[in-house]
Amino acid sequence: MFPGDRTSSCPLLFILDEFDLFAHHKNQTLLYNLFDIAQSAQAPLAVIGLTCRLDVLELLEKRVKSRFSHRQIHLLNSFSFSDYQEVFEDLLSLAPGFPETQFAEQWNSNLQTLLENKTVEDVLLKQFNASKDIRSLQMLLLLTLCRVNVSHPHLNAADFVEAYRLRSMDSKANILHGLSVLEMCLVIAMKHLQDIYSGEPFNFQMVHNEFQKFVQRKSHSVCNFETPVVLKAFEHLHQLELIKPMEGLSVRTQKEYRLMKLLLDNSQISEALQKYPNCPTDVRQWAMSSLS
């Protein structure tokens, strides 16, 4: 890039698709150089970033963010449900040049039947109301197509129902199903604390005390674990991102007293307990007494 002015330089327009991927690059060198040149007016230069991530500015380094104009234009899909169905048909249809002509005809004929199926329409409508993003639709269709095999060569309504169930599954609630009884007890203790203190943050010591109250309340199947073991379970919950430290806190604070926040709500914990394998009865009762 040669220095110049608006009369002697050729205007340049950079369009960066999937802008968030550039932000993940080490040191964000390209973004820094482009924004720096645009800001310094060495040449008439404009940079447009395209992304689906609304939090993309949080990914930028300070030096890059300071050179960014912070102008944002949010574009939302405005097409109707009938347009959405046309996109659905277009994505699944096999083109005329498909090598297996007979299979393509059967596939497309079956697709027309699916378009008239009320169950499939309901699934599409739910997906449409949840997100009009085409990528979300593509993910739904990808999960559906994964069910196609030699013995099941054509899609049916049940495939879409199952794909939507997988697509809308609560990932955090699923993580709870794999926790140990001790870790589940700590989650219940945290939720109990948040109910008592109206959502205020907690630390490990508070959770441990609440767990000890439960263990000492009566004789039951849950062991009274040593503190280091309980702390290890607490840290594992942090690694699973079921809890997170409060922002702006000093890292020098002892981990036992570092304030944390639970990233689960009552309904997620309640649903997980219903499906939790071999959950002790007294643990379930303790949880229900603390869930509103």
Short mmCIF file of C-alpha atoms in Angstrom, two decimals:
data_model
loop_
_atom_site.label_atom_id
_atom_site.label_comp_id
_atom_site.label_asym_id
_atom_site.label_seq_id
_atom_site.Cartn_x
_atom_site.Cartn_y
_atom_site.Cartn_z
CA MET A 1 0.00 0.00 0.00
CA PHE A 2 1.57 3.28 -1.08
CA PRO A 3 0.74 6.47 0.82
CA GLY A 4 -1.34 9.01 -0.99
CA ASP A 5 -4.48 11.09 -0.72
CA ARG A 6 -8.03 10.90 -1.98
CA THR A 7 -7.13 12.39 -5.34
CA SER A 8 -4.08 10.29 -6.17
CA SER A 9 -5.01 6.93 -4.60
CA CYS A 10 -7.38 4.28 -5.82
CA PRO A 11 -10.27 3.68 -3.38
CA LEU A 12 -10.28 0.18 -1.89
CA LEU A 13 -13.12 -1.77 -0.30
CA PHE A 14 -12.36 -4.87 1.80
CA ILE A 15 -15.28 -7.18 2.61
CA LEU A 16 -14.36 -9.75 5.26
CA ASP A 17 -16.88 -12.57 5.37
CA GLU A 18 -17.10 -14.50 8.68
CA PHE A 19 -15.38 -11.57 10.37
CA ASP A 20 -15.29 -13.39 13.72
CA LEU A 21 -12.76 -15.89 12.31
CA PHE A 22 -10.33 -13.05 11.60
CA ALA A 23 -10.74 -11.95 15.22
CA HIS A 24 -9.62 -15.43 16.36
CA HIS A 25 -6.35 -15.12 14.43
CA LYS A 26 -3.23 -14.71 16.54
CA ASN A 27 -2.53 -11.03 17.33
CA GLN A 28 -5.30 -9.98 14.87
CA THR A 29 -2.53 -8.55 12.69
CA LEU A 30 -4.57 -8.24 9.50
CA LEU A 31 -7.43 -6.40 11.23
CA TYR A 32 -5.01 -4.10 13.01
CA ASN A 33 -3.18 -3.15 9.81
CA LEU A 34 -6.38 -2.59 7.80
CA PHE A 35 -8.03 -0.46 10.50
CA ASP A 36 -4.80 1.45 11.09
CA ILE A 37 -4.46 2.33 7.41
CA ALA A 38 -8.13 3.33 7.18
CA GLN A 39 -7.81 5.54 10.25
CA SER A 40 -4.55 7.19 9.17
CA ALA A 41 -6.05 8.25 5.82
CA GLN A 42 -3.02 7.01 3.89
CA ALA A 43 -5.47 5.81 1.26
CA PRO A 44 -9.26 5.94 0.74
CA LEU A 45 -9.98 2.59 2.34
CA ALA A 46 -13.11 1.00 3.82
CA VAL A 47 -13.40 -2.32 5.64
CA ILE A 48 -16.74 -4.13 6.01
CA GLY A 49 -16.98 -7.18 8.24
CA LEU A 50 -19.82 -9.69 7.89
CA THR A 51 -20.67 -12.01 10.77
CA CYS A 52 -23.53 -13.78 12.51
CA ARG A 53 -22.03 -13.18 15.95
CA LEU A 54 -23.54 -10.28 17.86
CA ASP A 55 -20.69 -10.30 20.39
CA VAL A 56 -17.94 -9.95 17.80
CA LEU A 57 -16.69 -6.64 19.24
CA GLU A 58 -15.86 -8.43 22.48
CA LEU A 59 -13.42 -10.59 20.51
CA LEU A 60 -11.32 -7.63 19.34
CA GLU A 61 -8.11 -6.68 21.07
CA LYS A 62 -7.98 -3.20 22.60
CA ARG A 63 -5.58 -1.84 19.98
CA VAL A 64 -7.83 -3.14 17.19
CA LYS A 65 -11.05 -1.97 18.82
CA SER A 66 -9.63 1.54 19.28
CA ARG A 67 -9.12 1.82 15.51
CA PHE A 68 -12.57 0.48 14.66
CA SER A 69 -15.30 3.03 13.84
CA HIS A 70 -17.87 1.03 15.91
CA ARG A 71 -20.47 1.47 13.17
CA GLN A 72 -22.77 -1.54 13.13
CA ILE A 73 -25.70 -2.42 10.89
CA HIS A 74 -27.89 -5.31 12.03
CA LEU A 75 -29.58 -7.15 9.16
CA LEU A 76 -32.42 -9.51 10.01
CA ASN A 77 -34.13 -11.90 7.63
CA SER A 78 -37.53 -10.52 6.70
CA PHE A 79 -38.85 -13.36 4.55
CA SER A 80 -42.16 -15.06 5.29
CA PHE A 81 -42.77 -18.66 6.31
CA SER A 82 -43.68 -19.53 2.71
CA ASP A 83 -40.28 -18.16 1.63
CA TYR A 84 -38.70 -20.26 4.39
CA GLN A 85 -40.42 -23.36 3.02
CA GLU A 86 -39.09 -22.59 -0.45
CA VAL A 87 -35.55 -22.39 0.96
CA PHE A 88 -36.20 -25.72 2.71
CA GLU A 89 -37.30 -27.30 -0.59
CA ASP A 90 -34.37 -25.81 -2.49
CA LEU A 91 -31.83 -27.12 0.03
CA LEU A 92 -33.18 -30.67 -0.02
CA SER A 93 -34.03 -31.03 -3.72
CA LEU A 94 -31.72 -33.03 -5.96
CA ALA A 95 -30.70 -31.18 -9.13
CA PRO A 96 -31.61 -32.54 -12.61
CA GLY A 97 -27.96 -33.45 -13.21
CA PHE A 98 -27.85 -35.89 -10.28
CA PRO A 99 -26.19 -39.14 -11.53
CA GLU A 100 -28.89 -41.50 -10.23
CA THR A 101 -31.87 -40.17 -12.15
CA GLN A 102 -34.41 -42.65 -10.80
CA PHE A 103 -33.37 -42.07 -7.19
CA ALA A 104 -33.48 -38.29 -7.72
CA GLU A 105 -37.06 -38.52 -9.03
CA GLN A 106 -38.12 -40.65 -6.06
CA TRP A 107 -36.32 -38.34 -3.63
CA ASN A 108 -37.89 -35.18 -5.03
CA SER A 109 -41.31 -36.82 -5.15
CA ASN A 110 -40.96 -37.81 -1.49
CA LEU A 111 -39.87 -34.25 -0.70
CA GLN A 112 -43.09 -32.88 -2.18
CA THR A 113 -45.05 -35.25 0.07
CA LEU A 114 -43.08 -34.02 3.09
CA LEU A 115 -43.86 -30.41 2.21
CA GLU A 116 -47.57 -31.24 2.53
CA ASN A 117 -47.09 -33.16 5.79
CA LYS A 118 -48.54 -31.34 8.83
CA THR A 119 -45.92 -32.73 11.23
CA VAL A 120 -43.05 -31.52 9.04
CA GLU A 121 -44.74 -28.13 8.66
CA ASP A 122 -45.07 -27.83 12.46
CA VAL A 123 -41.36 -28.60 12.90
CA LEU A 124 -40.41 -26.01 10.30
CA LEU A 125 -42.70 -23.44 11.89
CA LYS A 126 -41.11 -23.98 15.30
CA GLN A 127 -37.65 -23.60 13.79
CA PHE A 128 -38.78 -20.51 11.85
CA ASN A 129 -40.20 -18.86 14.99
CA ALA A 130 -37.05 -19.70 16.96
CA SER A 131 -34.61 -18.41 14.33
CA LYS A 132 -34.98 -17.32 10.72
CA ASP A 133 -31.25 -17.83 10.25
CA ILE A 134 -30.61 -20.09 7.25
CA ARG A 135 -27.64 -21.66 9.01
CA SER A 136 -29.95 -22.89 11.75
CA LEU A 137 -32.17 -24.46 9.10
CA GLN A 138 -29.14 -26.05 7.46
CA MET A 139 -28.09 -27.56 10.80
CA LEU A 140 -31.58 -28.98 11.29
CA LEU A 141 -31.52 -30.52 7.80
CA LEU A 142 -28.01 -31.89 8.37
CA LEU A 143 -29.19 -33.72 11.49
CA THR A 144 -32.17 -35.02 9.51
CA LEU A 145 -30.06 -36.25 6.60
CA CYS A 146 -27.75 -38.11 8.98
CA ARG A 147 -30.61 -40.56 9.50
CA VAL A 148 -30.57 -41.59 5.81
CA ASN A 149 -28.91 -44.94 5.10
CA VAL A 150 -29.23 -47.96 2.79
CA SER A 151 -32.18 -49.41 4.68
CA HIS A 152 -33.77 -45.96 5.14
CA PRO A 153 -33.12 -44.14 1.82
CA HIS A 154 -35.90 -41.54 2.10
CA LEU A 155 -36.81 -39.04 4.82
CA ASN A 156 -40.04 -39.15 6.77
CA ALA A 157 -41.78 -36.91 9.30
CA ALA A 158 -40.29 -38.79 12.27
CA ASP A 159 -36.79 -37.90 11.06
CA PHE A 160 -37.59 -34.19 11.28
CA VAL A 161 -39.17 -34.55 14.72
CA GLU A 162 -36.08 -36.33 16.05
CA ALA A 163 -33.71 -33.83 14.43
CA TYR A 164 -35.60 -30.92 15.98
CA ARG A 165 -35.50 -32.64 19.38
CA LEU A 166 -31.72 -32.97 19.11
CA ARG A 167 -31.37 -29.41 17.81
CA SER A 168 -33.37 -27.89 20.66
CA MET A 169 -31.88 -30.08 23.38
CA ASP A 170 -30.62 -28.23 26.45
CA SER A 171 -26.86 -28.87 26.45
CA LYS A 172 -26.33 -27.77 30.06
CA ALA A 173 -29.13 -30.01 31.32
CA ASN A 174 -27.49 -32.89 29.45
CA ILE A 175 -24.18 -32.19 31.19
CA LEU A 176 -25.95 -32.56 34.54
CA HIS A 177 -26.88 -36.15 33.68
CA GLY A 178 -23.18 -37.09 33.70
CA LEU A 179 -22.29 -35.53 37.07
CA SER A 180 -21.36 -37.55 40.11
CA VAL A 181 -23.74 -37.57 43.09
CA LEU A 182 -21.36 -35.23 44.95
CA GLU A 183 -21.28 -32.75 42.04
CA MET A 184 -25.06 -32.87 41.74
CA CYS A 185 -25.35 -32.19 45.48
CA LEU A 186 -23.12 -29.13 45.08
CA VAL A 187 -25.34 -27.85 42.24
CA ILE A 188 -28.39 -28.28 44.49
CA ALA A 189 -26.58 -26.46 47.32
CA MET A 190 -25.75 -23.57 44.97
CA LYS A 191 -29.33 -23.32 43.78
CA HIS A 192 -30.53 -23.42 47.37
CA LEU A 193 -28.18 -20.52 48.22
CA GLN A 194 -29.40 -18.48 45.25
CA ASP A 195 -33.01 -19.05 46.31
CA ILE A 196 -32.22 -17.95 49.86
CA TYR A 197 -30.13 -14.89 48.92
CA SER A 198 -32.16 -13.80 45.85
CA GLY A 199 -29.57 -14.66 43.22
CA GLU A 200 -26.55 -13.18 45.00
CA PRO A 201 -23.18 -14.78 44.11
CA PHE A 202 -21.66 -17.44 46.36
CA ASN A 203 -18.24 -18.93 47.07
CA PHE A 204 -17.02 -22.46 47.69
CA GLN A 205 -17.08 -22.08 51.45
CA MET A 206 -20.77 -21.17 51.41
CA VAL A 207 -21.58 -24.11 49.13
CA HIS A 208 -19.55 -26.48 51.28
CA ASN A 209 -21.36 -25.31 54.44
CA GLU A 210 -24.74 -25.82 52.77
CA PHE A 211 -23.70 -29.32 51.68
CA GLN A 212 -22.51 -30.12 55.21
CA LYS A 213 -25.89 -29.11 56.62
CA PHE A 214 -27.55 -31.63 54.30
CA VAL A 215 -25.07 -34.42 55.12
CA GLN A 216 -25.43 -33.89 58.89
CA ARG A 217 -29.20 -33.49 58.82
CA LYS A 218 -29.93 -37.22 58.90
CA SER A 219 -28.48 -40.61 57.99
CA HIS A 220 -28.55 -41.20 54.23
CA SER A 221 -26.61 -42.59 51.29
CA VAL A 222 -24.43 -39.49 50.63
CA CYS A 223 -20.96 -39.70 52.17
CA ASN A 224 -19.33 -36.90 54.12
CA PHE A 225 -16.44 -36.19 51.76
CA GLU A 226 -13.19 -34.52 52.79
CA THR A 227 -12.94 -30.82 51.92
CA PRO A 228 -10.24 -31.27 49.19
CA VAL A 229 -12.48 -33.80 47.43
CA VAL A 230 -15.45 -31.42 47.54
CA LEU A 231 -13.25 -28.57 46.26
CA LYS A 232 -12.11 -30.75 43.35
CA ALA A 233 -15.75 -31.43 42.46
CA PHE A 234 -16.49 -27.69 42.70
CA GLU A 235 -13.62 -26.90 40.31
CA HIS A 236 -14.89 -29.55 37.89
CA LEU A 237 -18.25 -27.75 37.74
CA HIS A 238 -16.31 -24.60 36.83
CA GLN A 239 -14.47 -26.45 34.06
CA LEU A 240 -17.82 -27.66 32.70
CA GLU A 241 -18.98 -24.00 32.64
CA LEU A 242 -21.93 -24.71 34.91
CA ILE A 243 -20.63 -21.95 37.19
CA LYS A 244 -18.46 -18.95 36.44
CA PRO A 245 -16.51 -16.40 38.52
CA MET A 246 -17.92 -12.92 38.87
CA GLU A 247 -16.27 -10.35 36.59
CA GLY A 248 -13.83 -7.79 37.94
CA LEU A 249 -12.64 -9.91 40.87
CA SER A 250 -8.98 -10.15 41.79
CA VAL A 251 -7.34 -13.43 40.80
CA ARG A 252 -5.37 -13.22 44.04
CA THR A 253 -8.49 -14.08 46.03
CA GLN A 254 -8.28 -17.57 47.53
CA LYS A 255 -10.27 -19.97 45.35
CA GLU A 256 -12.35 -21.03 48.37
CA TYR A 257 -13.63 -17.45 48.69
CA ARG A 258 -13.85 -16.45 45.02
CA LEU A 259 -17.42 -15.35 44.23
CA MET A 260 -19.19 -17.48 41.62
CA LYS A 261 -22.48 -17.50 39.73
CA LEU A 262 -24.59 -20.52 38.79
CA LEU A 263 -25.36 -20.76 35.06
CA LEU A 264 -28.45 -22.95 35.52
CA ASP A 265 -32.04 -22.19 36.42
CA ASN A 266 -34.60 -24.14 38.46
CA SER A 267 -36.26 -25.78 35.46
CA GLN A 268 -32.95 -27.14 34.12
CA ILE A 269 -32.02 -28.66 37.48
CA SER A 270 -35.51 -30.08 37.97
CA GLU A 271 -35.51 -31.66 34.49
CA ALA A 272 -32.03 -33.10 35.00
CA LEU A 273 -33.03 -34.69 38.31
CA GLN A 274 -35.96 -36.43 36.66
CA LYS A 275 -33.60 -38.10 34.19
CA TYR A 276 -30.59 -38.48 36.51
CA PRO A 277 -29.68 -42.21 36.71
CA ASN A 278 -30.02 -43.81 40.16
CA CYS A 279 -30.47 -40.51 41.97
CA PRO A 280 -30.72 -41.13 45.75
CA THR A 281 -34.21 -40.41 47.04
CA ASP A 282 -33.02 -38.11 49.81
CA VAL A 283 -30.98 -36.03 47.33
CA ARG A 284 -34.03 -35.68 45.08
CA GLN A 285 -36.17 -34.65 48.07
CA TRP A 286 -33.56 -32.12 49.18
CA ALA A 287 -33.51 -30.66 45.66
CA MET A 288 -37.30 -30.45 45.46
CA SER A 289 -37.42 -28.63 48.81
CA SER A 290 -35.14 -25.94 47.38
CA LEU A 291 -36.74 -25.63 43.95
CA SER A 292 -39.67 -23.27 43.52
#
